[in-house]
Short mmCIF file of C-alpha atoms in Angstrom, two decimals:
data_model
loop_
_atom_site.label_atom_id
_atom_site.label_comp_id
_atom_site.label_asym_id
_atom_site.label_seq_id
_atom_site.Cartn_x
_atom_site.Cartn_y
_atom_site.Cartn_z
CA MET A 1 -4.63 25.44 1.00
CA ARG A 2 -5.25 23.42 -2.16
CA ALA A 3 -6.64 19.95 -1.56
CA VAL A 4 -8.43 17.08 -3.22
CA THR A 5 -11.94 17.01 -1.76
CA LEU A 6 -15.12 14.98 -1.90
CA ALA A 7 -18.46 16.62 -1.15
CA GLN A 8 -20.06 13.20 -0.71
CA VAL A 9 -19.44 9.51 -1.30
CA PRO A 10 -19.83 7.94 -3.72
CA GLY A 11 -18.45 11.05 -5.38
CA SER A 12 -15.94 12.60 -7.73
CA PRO A 13 -12.67 14.03 -6.39
CA GLU A 14 -12.11 17.72 -7.13
CA VAL A 15 -9.27 20.11 -6.33
CA THR A 16 -10.59 22.97 -4.19
CA GLU A 17 -9.62 25.33 -1.39
CA ALA A 18 -9.69 23.93 2.16
CA GLU A 19 -8.69 25.13 5.60
CA VAL A 20 -5.17 24.38 6.79
CA PRO A 21 -5.50 21.90 9.67
CA ARG A 22 -4.18 22.71 13.11
CA PRO A 23 -2.15 20.06 14.92
CA GLU A 24 -3.92 18.91 18.05
CA ALA A 25 -2.11 17.58 21.11
CA GLY A 26 0.08 14.68 20.06
CA GLU A 27 -0.03 15.62 16.38
CA VAL A 28 2.45 16.89 13.81
CA LEU A 29 1.52 19.28 10.99
CA VAL A 30 3.28 18.23 7.79
CA LYS A 31 3.75 20.41 4.73
CA VAL A 32 3.09 17.77 2.08
CA ALA A 33 5.42 17.42 -0.90
CA ALA A 34 4.20 14.05 -2.21
CA SER A 35 1.43 11.51 -1.80
CA SER A 36 0.07 8.61 -3.86
CA VAL A 37 -3.13 6.85 -4.87
CA ASN A 38 -3.96 3.55 -3.18
CA GLY A 39 -6.82 1.10 -3.54
CA PHE A 40 -8.00 2.38 -0.16
CA ASP A 41 -8.53 5.81 -1.73
CA LEU A 42 -10.61 4.37 -4.57
CA GLY A 43 -12.67 2.51 -1.98
CA THR A 44 -13.24 5.80 -0.16
CA VAL A 45 -14.37 7.59 -3.34
CA ALA A 46 -16.72 4.72 -4.20
CA GLY A 47 -18.33 4.85 -0.75
CA TYR A 48 -17.27 1.33 0.20
CA LEU A 49 -15.99 2.41 3.63
CA GLN A 50 -19.07 4.28 4.87
CA SER A 51 -20.06 1.54 7.29
CA MET A 52 -16.50 1.03 8.51
CA MET A 53 -15.19 4.51 9.38
CA GLU A 54 -16.57 7.93 10.24
CA HIS A 55 -16.56 10.29 7.23
CA ARG A 56 -16.10 14.05 7.69
CA PHE A 57 -16.98 16.34 4.80
CA PRO A 58 -15.66 17.97 2.76
CA LEU A 59 -13.53 14.84 2.78
CA ILE A 60 -9.85 15.00 1.85
CA PRO A 61 -8.62 11.50 0.82
CA GLY A 62 -5.06 10.22 0.93
CA LYS A 63 -3.10 7.93 3.25
CA ASP A 64 0.52 8.32 2.08
CA PHE A 65 2.54 11.47 2.68
CA ALA A 66 6.07 12.82 2.51
CA GLY A 67 7.16 16.34 3.37
CA THR A 68 8.52 18.48 6.18
CA VAL A 69 7.28 19.21 9.67
CA GLU A 70 5.60 22.62 9.72
CA ALA A 71 4.45 22.65 13.37
CA VAL A 72 4.13 20.31 16.35
CA GLY A 73 1.22 20.00 18.74
CA GLU A 74 1.32 19.94 22.51
CA GLY A 75 3.20 17.02 24.03
CA VAL A 76 4.98 15.95 20.84
CA GLU A 77 8.55 14.76 21.30
CA GLY A 78 11.03 13.49 18.76
CA PHE A 79 9.99 15.77 15.90
CA ALA A 80 10.90 19.39 15.21
CA VAL A 81 9.97 21.99 12.63
CA GLY A 82 11.88 21.36 9.41
CA ASP A 83 12.31 17.59 9.84
CA ALA A 84 11.95 15.59 6.61
CA VAL A 85 9.30 12.94 7.29
CA PHE A 86 7.03 10.43 5.59
CA GLY A 87 4.40 7.92 6.56
CA VAL A 88 0.73 6.97 6.62
CA VAL A 89 -2.26 8.91 7.95
CA THR A 90 -3.61 6.73 10.78
CA LYS A 91 -6.58 8.71 12.08
CA ALA A 92 -9.70 6.78 13.03
CA HIS A 93 -11.87 8.91 10.73
CA LEU A 94 -11.74 9.78 7.04
CA GLY A 95 -11.71 13.37 5.90
CA THR A 96 -8.37 14.88 6.85
CA GLY A 97 -6.13 13.00 4.45
CA SER A 98 -2.83 13.71 2.75
CA MET A 99 -3.88 14.79 -0.74
CA ALA A 100 -3.44 18.41 0.27
CA GLN A 101 -0.75 20.98 0.88
CA TYR A 102 -0.85 20.25 4.63
CA VAL A 103 -1.91 17.31 6.79
CA ALA A 104 -2.00 16.85 10.57
CA VAL A 105 -1.02 13.35 11.67
CA PRO A 106 -0.52 11.53 14.98
CA ALA A 107 3.11 11.58 16.10
CA ALA A 108 2.83 8.23 17.89
CA ILE A 109 2.33 6.04 14.81
CA GLY A 110 2.46 6.34 11.05
CA ILE A 111 5.35 8.80 10.78
CA THR A 112 9.13 8.64 10.74
CA ARG A 113 12.05 10.58 9.31
CA ARG A 114 12.86 10.30 5.62
CA PRO A 115 16.48 9.26 5.01
CA ALA A 116 18.53 11.40 2.67
CA GLY A 117 18.83 8.50 0.23
CA VAL A 118 15.08 8.29 -0.37
CA SER A 119 13.48 10.77 -2.75
CA VAL A 120 10.39 12.70 -1.68
CA ARG A 121 8.40 11.11 -4.50
CA ASP A 122 9.35 7.57 -3.50
CA ALA A 123 8.72 8.23 0.19
CA GLY A 124 5.28 9.59 -0.67
CA ALA A 125 4.39 6.33 -2.40
CA LEU A 126 5.96 3.89 0.04
CA GLY A 127 4.07 3.96 3.34
CA LEU A 128 0.77 2.13 2.93
CA ALA A 129 1.74 -0.31 0.19
CA GLY A 130 5.11 -1.01 1.76
CA THR A 131 3.61 -1.67 5.17
CA ALA A 132 0.95 -3.97 3.72
CA ALA A 133 3.60 -5.98 1.86
CA PHE A 134 5.97 -6.06 4.83
CA ASP A 135 3.31 -7.08 7.36
CA GLY A 136 1.63 -9.53 4.99
CA LEU A 137 4.85 -11.45 4.41
CA ALA A 138 5.71 -11.32 8.11
CA LEU A 139 2.63 -13.47 8.76
CA PHE A 140 4.40 -16.35 7.00
CA GLY A 141 7.41 -16.41 9.32
CA PRO A 142 10.88 -17.15 7.90
CA LEU A 143 10.76 -17.33 4.08
CA GLU A 144 14.13 -18.88 3.28
CA GLY A 145 13.54 -21.81 0.93
CA LYS A 146 9.75 -21.40 0.87
CA THR A 147 7.64 -21.02 -2.28
CA VAL A 148 5.40 -17.95 -2.06
CA LEU A 149 2.62 -17.22 -4.55
CA ILE A 150 1.85 -13.50 -4.89
CA SER A 151 -1.43 -12.90 -6.69
CA GLY A 152 -1.73 -9.29 -7.81
CA ALA A 153 1.99 -8.74 -8.30
CA THR A 154 1.60 -5.79 -10.68
CA GLY A 155 0.02 -3.46 -8.10
CA GLY A 156 1.86 -1.34 -5.58
CA VAL A 157 1.63 -3.84 -2.71
CA GLY A 158 2.38 -6.81 -4.93
CA ALA A 159 5.38 -5.21 -6.62
CA LEU A 160 6.94 -4.43 -3.25
CA ALA A 161 6.05 -7.87 -1.88
CA VAL A 162 7.80 -9.60 -4.78
CA GLN A 163 11.00 -7.78 -3.93
CA LEU A 164 10.74 -8.29 -0.17
CA ALA A 165 9.95 -12.00 -0.50
CA ALA A 166 12.79 -12.64 -2.92
CA ALA A 167 15.22 -10.73 -0.69
CA ARG A 168 14.21 -12.97 2.23
CA GLY A 169 15.14 -16.08 0.29
CA ALA A 170 11.73 -17.16 -0.98
CA ARG A 171 11.06 -18.68 -4.35
CA VAL A 172 8.45 -16.32 -5.79
CA ILE A 173 5.61 -17.21 -8.14
CA ALA A 174 3.73 -14.10 -9.29
CA THR A 175 0.67 -13.45 -11.43
CA ALA A 176 0.82 -11.12 -14.46
CA LYS A 177 -0.37 -11.02 -18.05
CA PRO A 178 2.16 -11.62 -20.83
CA GLY A 179 3.74 -8.47 -22.22
CA SER A 180 4.32 -5.29 -20.23
CA GLU A 181 2.96 -6.78 -16.99
CA THR A 182 5.30 -9.78 -17.10
CA ASP A 183 8.25 -7.56 -18.07
CA PHE A 184 7.45 -5.26 -15.12
CA VAL A 185 7.33 -8.11 -12.59
CA ALA A 186 10.44 -9.83 -13.98
CA ALA A 187 12.43 -6.60 -13.59
CA LEU A 188 11.52 -6.12 -9.93
CA SER A 189 14.16 -8.46 -8.53
CA ASP A 190 17.54 -9.84 -9.50
CA ALA A 191 16.28 -13.21 -8.28
CA GLU A 192 14.34 -15.37 -10.72
CA VAL A 193 10.57 -14.89 -10.44
CA THR A 194 8.20 -17.44 -11.98
CA VAL A 195 5.36 -15.54 -13.66
CA VAL A 196 1.99 -17.19 -14.34
CA ASP A 197 -0.64 -15.73 -16.67
CA TYR A 198 -3.79 -14.96 -14.65
CA THR A 199 -5.89 -14.83 -17.85
CA GLN A 200 -5.27 -18.55 -18.34
CA ASP A 201 -5.54 -21.61 -16.05
CA VAL A 202 -3.72 -20.36 -12.95
CA SER A 203 -4.03 -23.66 -11.08
CA ALA A 204 -2.41 -25.66 -13.86
CA GLN A 205 0.46 -23.19 -14.21
CA VAL A 206 1.15 -23.03 -10.47
CA ARG A 207 1.00 -26.81 -10.08
CA ALA A 208 3.43 -27.18 -12.98
CA ALA A 209 5.84 -24.88 -11.14
CA ALA A 210 5.15 -26.28 -7.64
CA PRO A 211 3.75 -29.84 -7.91
CA ASP A 212 3.49 -30.25 -4.13
CA GLY A 213 1.74 -26.91 -3.69
CA VAL A 214 3.04 -23.55 -2.53
CA ASP A 215 4.02 -22.83 1.06
CA ALA A 216 2.23 -19.51 1.25
CA VAL A 217 -0.17 -17.32 -0.73
CA LEU A 218 -0.30 -13.53 -0.56
CA HIS A 219 -3.72 -12.73 -2.00
CA LEU A 220 -4.03 -9.24 -3.46
CA ALA A 221 -6.19 -10.14 -6.48
CA GLY A 222 -7.82 -13.17 -8.08
CA ASP A 223 -9.93 -16.08 -6.85
CA LEU A 224 -9.11 -16.62 -3.17
CA GLY A 225 -10.65 -20.09 -3.09
CA GLU A 226 -8.64 -21.26 -6.09
CA LEU A 227 -5.43 -19.92 -4.61
CA THR A 228 -6.11 -21.45 -1.21
CA ALA A 229 -6.49 -24.84 -2.89
CA LEU A 230 -2.97 -24.47 -4.31
CA THR A 231 -1.45 -24.19 -0.82
CA ARG A 232 0.07 -27.31 0.66
CA ASP A 233 -1.30 -28.69 3.93
CA GLY A 234 0.18 -26.79 6.81
CA GLY A 235 0.85 -23.73 4.64
CA ALA A 236 -0.44 -20.19 5.02
CA VAL A 237 -2.79 -17.82 3.19
CA ALA A 238 -2.89 -14.07 3.85
CA SER A 239 -5.39 -11.86 2.04
CA ALA A 240 -5.72 -8.09 1.82
CA LEU A 241 -9.27 -8.41 0.50
CA ALA A 242 -11.14 -10.98 2.58
CA VAL A 243 -10.85 -13.44 5.44
CA PRO A 244 -9.51 -16.67 3.88
CA GLU A 245 -11.43 -19.87 4.60
CA ALA A 246 -10.20 -23.45 4.35
CA PRO A 247 -11.41 -26.89 5.52
CA GLU A 248 -10.11 -27.78 8.98
CA ASP A 249 -8.41 -30.89 7.67
CA ARG A 250 -6.15 -28.72 5.50
CA LYS A 251 -4.49 -27.28 8.64
CA LEU A 252 -3.83 -23.98 6.90
CA HIS A 253 -2.92 -20.78 8.70
CA THR A 254 -5.33 -18.21 7.27
CA VAL A 255 -5.40 -14.53 8.11
CA MET A 256 -6.48 -11.15 6.72
CA ILE A 257 -3.67 -8.61 6.37
CA ARG A 258 -3.85 -5.72 8.82
CA SER A 259 -1.02 -3.34 8.03
CA ASN A 260 0.44 -1.49 10.99
CA PRO A 261 2.62 1.45 9.91
CA THR A 262 4.84 1.69 12.96
CA ALA A 263 7.90 3.89 12.89
CA ASP A 264 10.08 0.76 13.03
CA THR A 265 8.45 -0.74 9.93
CA LEU A 266 8.54 2.53 7.99
CA THR A 267 12.18 3.07 8.95
CA ALA A 268 13.11 -0.46 7.89
CA LEU A 269 11.43 -0.02 4.51
CA ALA A 270 13.06 3.37 3.94
CA GLY A 271 16.44 1.91 4.83
CA GLN A 272 16.07 -0.73 2.15
CA VAL A 273 15.07 1.90 -0.40
CA ALA A 274 18.03 4.08 0.58
CA SER A 275 20.43 1.15 0.16
CA GLY A 276 19.01 0.26 -3.25
CA ALA A 277 17.71 -3.12 -2.06
CA LEU A 278 14.07 -2.06 -2.57
CA LYS A 279 12.63 -0.09 -5.48
CA VAL A 280 9.44 1.93 -5.04
CA PRO A 281 7.61 1.05 -8.28
CA VAL A 282 6.34 4.51 -9.28
CA ASN A 283 5.28 4.32 -12.93
CA ALA A 284 3.15 7.47 -13.21
CA GLU A 285 3.22 10.89 -11.59
CA PHE A 286 0.57 13.63 -11.41
CA ALA A 287 0.61 17.11 -9.88
CA LEU A 288 -1.98 17.74 -7.15
CA GLU A 289 -4.08 19.84 -9.51
CA ARG A 290 -4.39 16.77 -11.77
CA ALA A 291 -5.27 14.37 -8.96
CA PRO A 292 -8.68 13.50 -10.48
CA GLU A 293 -6.77 12.21 -13.52
CA ALA A 294 -4.60 10.12 -11.19
CA PHE A 295 -7.72 8.50 -9.72
CA ALA A 296 -9.00 7.74 -13.22
CA ALA A 297 -5.66 6.24 -14.23
CA PHE A 298 -5.57 4.05 -11.13
CA GLY A 299 -9.13 2.86 -11.72
CA GLY A 300 -8.29 2.01 -15.31
CA GLY A 301 -5.44 -0.25 -14.23
CA THR A 302 -1.81 0.68 -13.84
CA LEU A 303 1.49 -0.98 -13.08
CA GLY A 304 2.99 -0.23 -9.68
CA LYS A 305 2.30 3.07 -7.97
CA ILE A 306 0.85 6.42 -9.04
CA ALA A 307 2.52 9.34 -7.28
CA ILE A 308 0.99 12.76 -6.60
CA THR A 309 3.35 15.69 -6.22
CA VAL A 310 2.34 18.77 -4.26
CA ALA A 311 3.77 22.19 -5.12
#
């Protein structure tokens, strides 16, 4: 099969021939139609995850997938050959990812059926970013009437989080540069989103919009300490990049986001996409054979998600 592979890390992704994986007990073999590039994948290529997870070479990156079930392993129930599915590769090691024509994934978590109203491309870009946004916001509890600051709103996770937070009744403040970035964020939701320019004084802009401080911060980019200081006492800070710290007297709830792509979460996200309530912000698309270009585009900065289609 054709696959994106890394001979080592740090390394450069190449498209080569690889063996088709066999589904082990409890696994499903998926014929991949679409995937996407995430920050996790860039971290893998850069070698940042070497001390965190086992690496198996030649290493196939990729967490997101959408396609059809090709085969099921021993003991698998609930999935059959031909089912349209999508999800997130949840294996404990890196090396057998989804940027390939086939991927074997656990059936117990990280996979669910793709509704007819969700395109293969969108499903292949939804899983990891959608779960991170969904689970990150869930850490704040009910959002109705709360002011939520989303730092890093132009990325895949941030763009989905803006929509999810606004749909749950939050007042959203989001970071973006003037121009195409601000236009992109403003178009994500029918609700009004206050956009602050992260190239200028973020603190001054946020305090002008929320003089008493924000109720919650979703940290996906920017200075975590500065953003934490903008949170009112008793508020919450969730970061995808580091463990937030705050003085005890601030009484802040601080936590690092740990996305958990359960079937329930994936199904809920797909349902919102199918209904039109949630847009998967795919702004660029590359064929598998051009995946190295997709990595370069992601590293150079892009709005929303970069999809990879697999012939």
